Amino acid sequence: MSERVGVLLLAYGTPASPHEIPAYYTHIRRGRPPTPELLAELTERYEAIGGASPLLGIARTLAERLELELGERLPGEDFQVVLGMKHATPFIEDGAAVLAAAEVERTVAIVLAPHYSRLSVEEYMERVHAAEASAELGELAFVREWHLEPGYLAMLARRVQLELEHLHSLGAGAVRVLFTAHSLPSWIVEQGDPYPEQLQETATAIAQLAGVDDWAVAWQSAGRTADPWIGPDVCEVIRDLGAGADHDAVLVCPAGFVSDHLEILYDLDIQAREVAAQAGLRFARTALPNADPEFVSVLADIVQAQLAAVAG
Ligand code: FEC
């Protein structure tokens, strides 16, 4: 009889409608409701990208495609891929309950974010482990990080090359490539968190594969809090680049994210693009992996390797 294997695909989550924004924002802020000003500002950002984020829809398609891909690769196993969101429905606990009801014998949990931090992946791990108290997930393997997964690096390197070719075809000469991830409060750096170093490793590997020399790491989407956040911020870097007057264009590769969502469609496509225009630079960014077949294949590689490691 085939073995029942669960895959818990973990992601940030998004409000399904504007009515859900206050509860979502309060959840992100660990139970502290936002001020009316902060709430109004976030609501405006969702409005600016068309009213809602595509994050959940993309994650659903990705889960369906990954289930099919794993079933094709390992026909001897019975796969069920479910979503678990950190800050919105379906919550991590909901996903775990679905897998427990399916009586899975093994579960692979993976966050749809490649870099490990105590403030990101570790929190997902804690929630999954806590969910196990009431949801039997069988033998559980948690993918801690996958920022150097070969298929992921190759996919992003190709996307960088594609955008560079496009920029050059439009007449751009010198182009700086900026590899970005979500900023985090900078106290994590003092605590030796590997997150900044992992982004640097991803960026170095992609730049090498793509044959790019003119690149840097920058941080985006810092939270609206009083603490200092890891920098330099992508918008500052773009401003400085424009002031230097020796570049024609900037290409952003948001290597810390895998899907179109607010932080891409607003923070990069609206905000950073505007800063670039003011700085006299052309702006481009690489397409996100979303539910593209090549990304489905990358995730299937990671799950398959995890299953082989546990079995071996
Ligand atoms: O499309 C959407 O609707 C959701 C987009 C979204 C993603 C995302 C990913 C990450 N975040 C991470 C850390 C933090 C920390 C705070 C924080 C705050 C926000 C707010 C919104 C938001 N994040 Fe987010 N994040 C997304 C959206 N994030 C909205 C609240 C308003 C704001 O400050 O902009 C600060 C919390 C606090 O106030 O205490 C910290 C990290 C990731 C990437 C890893 C992952 O996806 O889990 C890290 C997508």
Short mmCIF file of N, CA and C in Angstrom, two decimals, residues 99-269:
data_model
loop_
_atom_site.label_atom_id
_atom_site.label_comp_id
_atom_site.label_asym_id
_atom_site.label_seq_id
_atom_site.Cartn_x
_atom_site.Cartn_y
_atom_site.Cartn_z
N LEU A 99 -3.88 17.74 7.25
CA LEU A 99 -2.96 16.61 7.07
C LEU A 99 -3.20 15.53 8.13
N ALA A 100 -3.49 15.97 9.36
CA ALA A 100 -3.75 14.99 10.42
C ALA A 100 -5.01 14.19 10.09
N ALA A 101 -6.04 14.89 9.57
CA ALA A 101 -7.30 14.21 9.21
C ALA A 101 -7.05 13.20 8.08
N ALA A 102 -6.08 13.49 7.22
CA ALA A 102 -5.75 12.57 6.11
C ALA A 102 -4.87 11.42 6.60
N GLU A 103 -4.52 11.44 7.88
CA GLU A 103 -3.71 10.39 8.50
C GLU A 103 -2.38 10.18 7.77
N VAL A 104 -1.68 11.30 7.55
CA VAL A 104 -0.39 11.19 6.88
C VAL A 104 0.60 10.44 7.78
N GLU A 105 1.50 9.72 7.11
CA GLU A 105 2.52 9.00 7.89
C GLU A 105 3.79 9.81 8.01
N ARG A 106 4.01 10.69 7.00
CA ARG A 106 5.18 11.58 7.04
C ARG A 106 4.75 12.94 6.54
N THR A 107 5.46 13.97 7.02
CA THR A 107 5.17 15.33 6.55
C THR A 107 6.48 16.06 6.29
N VAL A 108 6.53 16.77 5.15
CA VAL A 108 7.64 17.68 4.89
C VAL A 108 7.06 19.09 4.96
N ALA A 109 7.63 19.93 5.82
CA ALA A 109 7.17 21.32 5.93
C ALA A 109 8.22 22.22 5.30
N ILE A 110 7.77 23.14 4.46
CA ILE A 110 8.72 24.05 3.79
C ILE A 110 8.12 25.45 3.69
N VAL A 111 8.93 26.45 4.04
CA VAL A 111 8.47 27.85 3.97
C VAL A 111 8.75 28.39 2.57
N LEU A 112 7.79 29.13 2.04
CA LEU A 112 7.98 29.74 0.71
C LEU A 112 8.80 31.03 0.85
N ALA A 113 9.96 30.88 1.44
CA ALA A 113 10.95 31.95 1.59
C ALA A 113 12.28 31.23 1.79
N PRO A 114 13.29 31.55 0.97
CA PRO A 114 14.50 30.71 0.97
C PRO A 114 15.46 30.88 2.14
N HIS A 115 15.41 32.06 2.80
CA HIS A 115 16.46 32.36 3.79
C HIS A 115 15.97 32.16 5.22
N TYR A 116 16.84 31.54 6.04
CA TYR A 116 16.46 31.29 7.43
C TYR A 116 16.71 32.53 8.30
N SER A 117 15.75 32.84 9.15
CA SER A 117 15.97 33.79 10.25
C SER A 117 15.15 33.33 11.44
N ARG A 118 15.66 33.68 12.60
CA ARG A 118 14.91 33.45 13.84
C ARG A 118 13.56 34.14 13.76
N LEU A 119 13.52 35.30 13.05
CA LEU A 119 12.28 36.08 12.98
C LEU A 119 11.38 35.69 11.81
N SER A 120 11.82 34.75 11.00
CA SER A 120 10.91 34.32 9.92
C SER A 120 10.72 32.80 10.01
N VAL A 121 11.64 32.04 9.43
CA VAL A 121 11.45 30.58 9.34
C VAL A 121 11.29 29.94 10.73
N GLU A 122 12.08 30.42 11.70
CA GLU A 122 12.00 29.82 13.03
C GLU A 122 10.58 29.95 13.61
N GLU A 123 9.93 31.07 13.34
CA GLU A 123 8.57 31.26 13.86
C GLU A 123 7.58 30.29 13.19
N TYR A 124 7.79 30.03 11.91
CA TYR A 124 6.94 29.03 11.24
C TYR A 124 7.17 27.66 11.90
N MET A 125 8.46 27.36 12.16
CA MET A 125 8.78 26.05 12.74
C MET A 125 8.11 25.89 14.11
N GLU A 126 8.17 26.95 14.90
CA GLU A 126 7.57 26.89 16.25
C GLU A 126 6.06 26.63 16.14
N ARG A 127 5.44 27.31 15.18
CA ARG A 127 3.98 27.13 15.04
C ARG A 127 3.64 25.71 14.59
N VAL A 128 4.44 25.15 13.68
CA VAL A 128 4.18 23.77 13.21
C VAL A 128 4.36 22.79 14.37
N HIS A 129 5.44 22.98 15.14
CA HIS A 129 5.68 22.07 16.27
C HIS A 129 4.56 22.18 17.30
N ALA A 130 4.09 23.40 17.56
CA ALA A 130 2.99 23.58 18.52
C ALA A 130 1.71 22.91 17.99
N ALA A 131 1.51 23.00 16.65
CA ALA A 131 0.30 22.40 16.05
C ALA A 131 0.31 20.89 16.21
N GLU A 132 1.51 20.31 16.29
CA GLU A 132 1.61 18.85 16.41
C GLU A 132 0.97 18.32 17.69
N ALA A 133 0.80 19.21 18.68
CA ALA A 133 0.19 18.76 19.94
C ALA A 133 -1.23 18.26 19.69
N SER A 134 -1.93 18.85 18.70
CA SER A 134 -3.29 18.38 18.44
C SER A 134 -3.45 17.80 17.04
N ALA A 135 -2.40 17.87 16.22
CA ALA A 135 -2.51 17.35 14.84
C ALA A 135 -1.35 16.38 14.60
N GLU A 136 -1.67 15.12 14.40
CA GLU A 136 -0.63 14.09 14.19
C GLU A 136 -0.10 14.19 12.75
N LEU A 137 1.16 14.58 12.62
CA LEU A 137 1.73 14.78 11.28
C LEU A 137 2.68 13.66 10.87
N GLY A 138 2.74 12.59 11.67
CA GLY A 138 3.66 11.49 11.37
C GLY A 138 5.09 11.96 11.56
N GLU A 139 6.01 11.33 10.81
CA GLU A 139 7.42 11.74 10.92
C GLU A 139 7.58 13.09 10.22
N LEU A 140 8.03 14.10 10.98
CA LEU A 140 8.07 15.47 10.43
C LEU A 140 9.48 15.90 10.06
N ALA A 141 9.65 16.37 8.82
CA ALA A 141 10.94 16.94 8.41
C ALA A 141 10.69 18.39 8.02
N PHE A 142 11.45 19.30 8.60
CA PHE A 142 11.26 20.73 8.32
C PHE A 142 12.45 21.24 7.50
N VAL A 143 12.18 21.83 6.36
CA VAL A 143 13.27 22.39 5.53
C VAL A 143 13.62 23.75 6.13
N ARG A 144 14.84 23.87 6.65
CA ARG A 144 15.21 25.07 7.41
C ARG A 144 15.55 26.23 6.47
N GLU A 145 16.24 25.93 5.36
CA GLU A 145 16.60 26.98 4.40
C GLU A 145 16.85 26.30 3.05
N TRP A 146 16.72 27.05 1.99
CA TRP A 146 16.99 26.46 0.66
C TRP A 146 17.53 27.55 -0.27
N HIS A 147 18.28 28.48 0.33
CA HIS A 147 18.76 29.65 -0.43
C HIS A 147 19.86 29.32 -1.43
N LEU A 148 20.42 28.10 -1.37
CA LEU A 148 21.44 27.72 -2.35
C LEU A 148 20.97 26.53 -3.20
N GLU A 149 19.67 26.31 -3.24
CA GLU A 149 19.13 25.21 -4.04
C GLU A 149 19.51 25.46 -5.51
N PRO A 150 20.24 24.52 -6.15
CA PRO A 150 20.75 24.78 -7.50
C PRO A 150 19.68 25.22 -8.51
N GLY A 151 18.53 24.57 -8.51
CA GLY A 151 17.49 24.92 -9.48
C GLY A 151 16.97 26.34 -9.27
N TYR A 152 16.92 26.76 -8.02
CA TYR A 152 16.44 28.12 -7.70
C TYR A 152 17.45 29.15 -8.20
N LEU A 153 18.72 28.89 -7.94
CA LEU A 153 19.77 29.82 -8.37
C LEU A 153 19.79 29.93 -9.89
N ALA A 154 19.70 28.78 -10.56
CA ALA A 154 19.75 28.78 -12.03
C ALA A 154 18.55 29.53 -12.61
N MET A 155 17.38 29.32 -11.99
CA MET A 155 16.16 29.98 -12.48
C MET A 155 16.31 31.51 -12.36
N LEU A 156 16.80 31.98 -11.21
CA LEU A 156 16.94 33.42 -11.02
C LEU A 156 18.05 33.99 -11.91
N ALA A 157 19.12 33.22 -12.09
CA ALA A 157 20.21 33.70 -12.96
C ALA A 157 19.69 33.92 -14.38
N ARG A 158 18.86 32.97 -14.86
CA ARG A 158 18.29 33.13 -16.21
C ARG A 158 17.41 34.38 -16.27
N ARG A 159 16.65 34.61 -15.20
CA ARG A 159 15.75 35.77 -15.20
C ARG A 159 16.53 37.09 -15.15
N VAL A 160 17.66 37.08 -14.45
CA VAL A 160 18.51 38.27 -14.41
C VAL A 160 19.06 38.54 -15.82
N GLN A 161 19.55 37.47 -16.47
CA GLN A 161 20.10 37.64 -17.82
C GLN A 161 19.06 38.18 -18.79
N LEU A 162 17.85 37.65 -18.68
CA LEU A 162 16.75 38.06 -19.56
C LEU A 162 16.47 39.56 -19.43
N GLU A 163 16.38 40.02 -18.17
CA GLU A 163 16.07 41.44 -17.94
C GLU A 163 17.23 42.33 -18.38
N LEU A 164 18.45 41.84 -18.17
CA LEU A 164 19.62 42.64 -18.59
C LEU A 164 19.62 42.81 -20.11
N GLU A 165 19.35 41.68 -20.80
CA GLU A 165 19.29 41.76 -22.27
C GLU A 165 18.24 42.76 -22.70
N HIS A 166 17.10 42.73 -22.03
CA HIS A 166 16.01 43.64 -22.39
C HIS A 166 16.44 45.10 -22.16
N LEU A 167 17.04 45.36 -20.99
CA LEU A 167 17.48 46.73 -20.69
C LEU A 167 18.51 47.20 -21.72
N HIS A 168 19.45 46.32 -22.04
CA HIS A 168 20.47 46.72 -23.03
C HIS A 168 19.83 46.97 -24.40
N SER A 169 18.81 46.14 -24.73
CA SER A 169 18.15 46.33 -26.03
C SER A 169 17.41 47.67 -26.08
N LEU A 170 17.08 48.20 -24.90
CA LEU A 170 16.41 49.52 -24.86
C LEU A 170 17.42 50.66 -24.86
N GLY A 171 18.70 50.28 -24.85
CA GLY A 171 19.74 51.32 -24.92
C GLY A 171 20.47 51.57 -23.62
N ALA A 172 20.12 50.83 -22.56
CA ALA A 172 20.82 51.05 -21.29
C ALA A 172 22.25 50.55 -21.38
N GLY A 173 23.20 51.31 -20.85
CA GLY A 173 24.60 50.89 -20.80
C GLY A 173 24.87 50.19 -19.49
N ALA A 174 25.37 50.95 -18.50
CA ALA A 174 25.70 50.35 -17.20
C ALA A 174 24.44 50.10 -16.38
N VAL A 175 24.28 48.85 -15.94
CA VAL A 175 23.11 48.48 -15.13
C VAL A 175 23.60 47.87 -13.82
N ARG A 176 23.13 48.37 -12.69
CA ARG A 176 23.45 47.76 -11.39
C ARG A 176 22.32 46.78 -11.03
N VAL A 177 22.70 45.55 -10.68
CA VAL A 177 21.70 44.56 -10.24
C VAL A 177 21.65 44.59 -8.72
N LEU A 178 20.45 44.74 -8.18
CA LEU A 178 20.28 44.74 -6.72
C LEU A 178 19.50 43.49 -6.30
N PHE A 179 20.10 42.68 -5.45
CA PHE A 179 19.42 41.50 -4.93
C PHE A 179 18.80 41.89 -3.59
N THR A 180 17.48 41.71 -3.47
CA THR A 180 16.82 42.17 -2.24
C THR A 180 16.11 41.04 -1.50
N ALA A 181 15.90 41.32 -0.21
CA ALA A 181 15.02 40.47 0.62
C ALA A 181 14.33 41.40 1.61
N HIS A 182 13.35 40.87 2.31
CA HIS A 182 12.63 41.66 3.31
C HIS A 182 13.59 42.04 4.42
N SER A 183 13.62 43.31 4.78
CA SER A 183 14.46 43.72 5.90
C SER A 183 13.90 43.14 7.20
N LEU A 184 14.74 43.11 8.22
CA LEU A 184 14.32 42.67 9.56
C LEU A 184 14.96 43.63 10.57
N PRO A 185 14.44 43.70 11.79
CA PRO A 185 15.07 44.58 12.79
C PRO A 185 16.54 44.21 12.95
N SER A 186 17.39 45.25 13.01
CA SER A 186 18.84 44.96 12.92
C SER A 186 19.41 44.28 14.17
N TRP A 187 18.64 44.20 15.27
CA TRP A 187 19.19 43.49 16.44
C TRP A 187 19.45 42.02 16.13
N ILE A 188 18.80 41.48 15.10
CA ILE A 188 19.07 40.06 14.80
C ILE A 188 20.51 39.85 14.33
N VAL A 189 21.08 40.89 13.71
CA VAL A 189 22.46 40.76 13.22
C VAL A 189 23.41 40.61 14.40
N GLU A 190 23.20 41.44 15.43
CA GLU A 190 24.06 41.34 16.63
C GLU A 190 23.95 39.97 17.28
N GLN A 191 22.81 39.33 17.10
CA GLN A 191 22.62 38.00 17.70
C GLN A 191 23.14 36.87 16.80
N GLY A 192 23.82 37.23 15.72
CA GLY A 192 24.43 36.21 14.86
C GLY A 192 23.45 35.49 13.95
N ASP A 193 22.30 36.11 13.66
CA ASP A 193 21.32 35.49 12.77
C ASP A 193 21.92 35.32 11.37
N PRO A 194 21.76 34.13 10.74
CA PRO A 194 22.40 33.91 9.43
C PRO A 194 21.70 34.60 8.25
N TYR A 195 20.57 35.24 8.47
CA TYR A 195 19.74 35.79 7.38
C TYR A 195 20.52 36.71 6.42
N PRO A 196 21.23 37.74 6.92
CA PRO A 196 21.93 38.62 5.97
C PRO A 196 23.01 37.88 5.18
N GLU A 197 23.71 36.98 5.86
CA GLU A 197 24.78 36.24 5.18
C GLU A 197 24.20 35.32 4.11
N GLN A 198 23.04 34.73 4.40
CA GLN A 198 22.42 33.84 3.42
C GLN A 198 21.99 34.60 2.17
N LEU A 199 21.49 35.83 2.34
CA LEU A 199 21.11 36.61 1.14
C LEU A 199 22.37 36.92 0.32
N GLN A 200 23.45 37.25 1.04
CA GLN A 200 24.72 37.53 0.36
C GLN A 200 25.17 36.29 -0.44
N GLU A 201 25.00 35.11 0.16
CA GLU A 201 25.41 33.87 -0.53
C GLU A 201 24.56 33.63 -1.77
N THR A 202 23.25 33.84 -1.63
CA THR A 202 22.35 33.66 -2.79
C THR A 202 22.76 34.62 -3.90
N ALA A 203 22.98 35.89 -3.52
CA ALA A 203 23.30 36.92 -4.51
C ALA A 203 24.62 36.60 -5.21
N THR A 204 25.62 36.20 -4.43
CA THR A 204 26.94 35.88 -5.01
C THR A 204 26.80 34.75 -6.03
N ALA A 205 26.04 33.72 -5.65
CA ALA A 205 25.89 32.56 -6.54
C ALA A 205 25.14 32.94 -7.82
N ILE A 206 24.07 33.73 -7.69
CA ILE A 206 23.30 34.09 -8.89
C ILE A 206 24.14 34.98 -9.81
N ALA A 207 24.84 35.95 -9.20
CA ALA A 207 25.66 36.87 -10.01
C ALA A 207 26.71 36.07 -10.78
N GLN A 208 27.31 35.09 -10.11
CA GLN A 208 28.33 34.28 -10.78
C GLN A 208 27.73 33.50 -11.95
N LEU A 209 26.58 32.85 -11.69
CA LEU A 209 25.93 32.07 -12.75
C LEU A 209 25.51 32.95 -13.93
N ALA A 210 25.06 34.16 -13.60
CA ALA A 210 24.57 35.05 -14.66
C ALA A 210 25.70 35.83 -15.32
N GLY A 211 26.91 35.72 -14.78
CA GLY A 211 28.05 36.46 -15.33
C GLY A 211 27.93 37.96 -15.11
N VAL A 212 27.40 38.34 -13.92
CA VAL A 212 27.19 39.76 -13.61
C VAL A 212 28.25 40.23 -12.61
N ASP A 213 28.91 41.36 -12.92
CA ASP A 213 29.91 41.92 -11.99
C ASP A 213 29.37 43.10 -11.19
N ASP A 214 28.44 43.82 -11.80
CA ASP A 214 27.96 45.06 -11.20
C ASP A 214 26.70 44.78 -10.38
N TRP A 215 26.89 44.39 -9.12
CA TRP A 215 25.72 44.03 -8.30
C TRP A 215 25.96 44.37 -6.84
N ALA A 216 24.87 44.39 -6.08
CA ALA A 216 24.95 44.62 -4.63
C ALA A 216 23.70 44.02 -3.98
N VAL A 217 23.77 43.89 -2.67
CA VAL A 217 22.61 43.45 -1.89
C VAL A 217 21.94 44.69 -1.31
N ALA A 218 20.61 44.71 -1.29
CA ALA A 218 19.88 45.82 -0.64
C ALA A 218 18.66 45.22 0.06
N TRP A 219 18.08 45.98 0.96
CA TRP A 219 16.96 45.47 1.77
C TRP A 219 15.70 46.26 1.47
N GLN A 220 14.57 45.61 1.58
CA GLN A 220 13.32 46.30 1.23
C GLN A 220 12.24 46.08 2.27
N SER A 221 11.20 46.90 2.20
CA SER A 221 9.96 46.70 2.93
C SER A 221 10.12 46.71 4.45
N ALA A 222 11.09 47.48 4.96
CA ALA A 222 11.27 47.56 6.42
C ALA A 222 9.95 47.95 7.09
N GLY A 223 9.70 47.40 8.28
CA GLY A 223 8.44 47.66 8.99
C GLY A 223 8.37 49.09 9.50
N ARG A 224 7.13 49.52 9.78
CA ARG A 224 6.91 50.87 10.30
C ARG A 224 7.03 50.84 11.82
N THR A 225 8.24 50.62 12.32
CA THR A 225 8.45 50.60 13.77
C THR A 225 9.60 51.54 14.10
N ALA A 226 9.78 51.80 15.39
CA ALA A 226 10.82 52.75 15.81
C ALA A 226 12.22 52.13 15.75
N ASP A 227 12.31 50.79 15.75
CA ASP A 227 13.65 50.14 15.78
C ASP A 227 14.38 50.36 14.46
N PRO A 228 15.72 50.31 14.53
CA PRO A 228 16.46 50.30 13.26
C PRO A 228 16.27 48.96 12.54
N TRP A 229 16.23 49.00 11.21
CA TRP A 229 16.07 47.78 10.39
C TRP A 229 17.35 47.60 9.55
N ILE A 230 17.57 46.37 9.10
CA ILE A 230 18.78 46.10 8.31
C ILE A 230 18.75 46.95 7.03
N GLY A 231 19.86 47.56 6.69
CA GLY A 231 19.98 48.36 5.48
C GLY A 231 21.21 47.94 4.70
N PRO A 232 21.49 48.59 3.60
CA PRO A 232 20.79 49.77 3.08
C PRO A 232 19.46 49.44 2.43
N ASP A 233 18.53 50.39 2.54
CA ASP A 233 17.22 50.21 1.93
C ASP A 233 17.34 50.36 0.40
N VAL A 234 16.58 49.55 -0.30
CA VAL A 234 16.68 49.54 -1.77
C VAL A 234 16.43 50.93 -2.38
N CYS A 235 15.50 51.69 -1.80
CA CYS A 235 15.20 53.02 -2.38
C CYS A 235 16.38 53.97 -2.18
N GLU A 236 17.03 53.88 -1.00
CA GLU A 236 18.23 54.72 -0.77
C GLU A 236 19.33 54.37 -1.77
N VAL A 237 19.51 53.07 -1.98
CA VAL A 237 20.56 52.63 -2.90
C VAL A 237 20.29 53.17 -4.30
N ILE A 238 19.02 53.12 -4.71
CA ILE A 238 18.66 53.60 -6.06
C ILE A 238 18.92 55.11 -6.16
N ARG A 239 18.55 55.85 -5.09
CA ARG A 239 18.79 57.31 -5.09
C ARG A 239 20.28 57.61 -5.24
N ASP A 240 21.10 56.91 -4.44
CA ASP A 240 22.56 57.14 -4.49
C ASP A 240 23.13 56.79 -5.86
N LEU A 241 22.59 55.71 -6.44
CA LEU A 241 23.07 55.26 -7.75
C LEU A 241 22.79 56.34 -8.80
N GLY A 242 21.60 56.91 -8.72
CA GLY A 242 21.22 57.99 -9.66
C GLY A 242 22.13 59.19 -9.48
N ALA A 243 22.43 59.51 -8.21
CA ALA A 243 23.27 60.69 -7.91
C ALA A 243 24.69 60.47 -8.45
N GLY A 244 25.13 59.21 -8.46
CA GLY A 244 26.48 58.90 -8.95
C GLY A 244 26.64 59.14 -10.44
N ALA A 245 25.53 59.11 -11.16
CA ALA A 245 25.48 59.43 -12.60
C ALA A 245 26.32 58.52 -13.50
N ASP A 246 26.76 57.36 -13.00
CA ASP A 246 27.51 56.48 -13.90
C ASP A 246 26.74 55.21 -14.26
N HIS A 247 25.45 55.18 -13.93
CA HIS A 247 24.60 54.05 -14.31
C HIS A 247 23.38 54.57 -15.07
N ASP A 248 22.88 53.72 -16.00
CA ASP A 248 21.68 54.10 -16.75
C ASP A 248 20.44 53.44 -16.19
N ALA A 249 20.65 52.31 -15.50
CA ALA A 249 19.48 51.54 -15.09
C ALA A 249 19.78 50.72 -13.85
N VAL A 250 18.69 50.33 -13.18
CA VAL A 250 18.81 49.44 -12.04
C VAL A 250 17.87 48.25 -12.28
N LEU A 251 18.38 47.05 -11.97
CA LEU A 251 17.56 45.84 -12.09
C LEU A 251 17.45 45.21 -10.71
N VAL A 252 16.22 45.10 -10.20
CA VAL A 252 16.04 44.50 -8.88
C VAL A 252 15.65 43.03 -9.03
N CYS A 253 16.38 42.18 -8.32
CA CYS A 253 16.05 40.74 -8.28
C CYS A 253 15.67 40.43 -6.83
N PRO A 254 14.35 40.35 -6.54
CA PRO A 254 13.93 40.15 -5.15
C PRO A 254 14.10 38.68 -4.73
N ALA A 255 15.34 38.29 -4.48
CA ALA A 255 15.67 36.87 -4.28
C ALA A 255 15.14 36.30 -2.96
N GLY A 256 14.66 37.17 -2.07
CA GLY A 256 14.13 36.67 -0.80
C GLY A 256 12.65 36.36 -0.86
N PHE A 257 12.02 36.58 -2.01
CA PHE A 257 10.58 36.34 -2.16
C PHE A 257 10.34 35.41 -3.34
N VAL A 258 9.23 34.68 -3.30
CA VAL A 258 8.99 33.77 -4.42
C VAL A 258 7.68 34.07 -5.16
N SER A 259 6.94 35.07 -4.68
CA SER A 259 5.62 35.28 -5.28
C SER A 259 5.33 36.76 -5.42
N ASP A 260 4.51 37.10 -6.38
CA ASP A 260 3.99 38.47 -6.45
C ASP A 260 3.11 38.70 -5.23
N HIS A 261 3.27 39.82 -4.59
CA HIS A 261 2.43 40.20 -3.45
C HIS A 261 2.68 41.67 -3.16
N LEU A 262 2.15 42.15 -2.06
CA LEU A 262 2.22 43.58 -1.75
C LEU A 262 3.64 44.13 -1.79
N GLU A 263 4.58 43.38 -1.20
CA GLU A 263 5.95 43.90 -1.07
C GLU A 263 6.65 43.98 -2.44
N ILE A 264 6.14 43.24 -3.42
CA ILE A 264 6.68 43.32 -4.79
C ILE A 264 5.89 44.38 -5.58
N LEU A 265 4.57 44.21 -5.58
CA LEU A 265 3.73 45.02 -6.47
C LEU A 265 3.64 46.47 -6.01
N TYR A 266 3.78 46.70 -4.69
CA TYR A 266 3.78 48.09 -4.22
C TYR A 266 5.20 48.59 -3.97
N ASP A 267 5.91 47.90 -3.07
CA ASP A 267 7.21 48.43 -2.61
C ASP A 267 8.23 48.53 -3.75
N LEU A 268 8.17 47.57 -4.69
CA LEU A 268 9.11 47.65 -5.82
C LEU A 268 8.47 48.32 -7.03
N ASP A 269 7.34 47.75 -7.48
CA ASP A 269 6.80 48.20 -8.78
C ASP A 269 6.25 49.62 -8.75
#
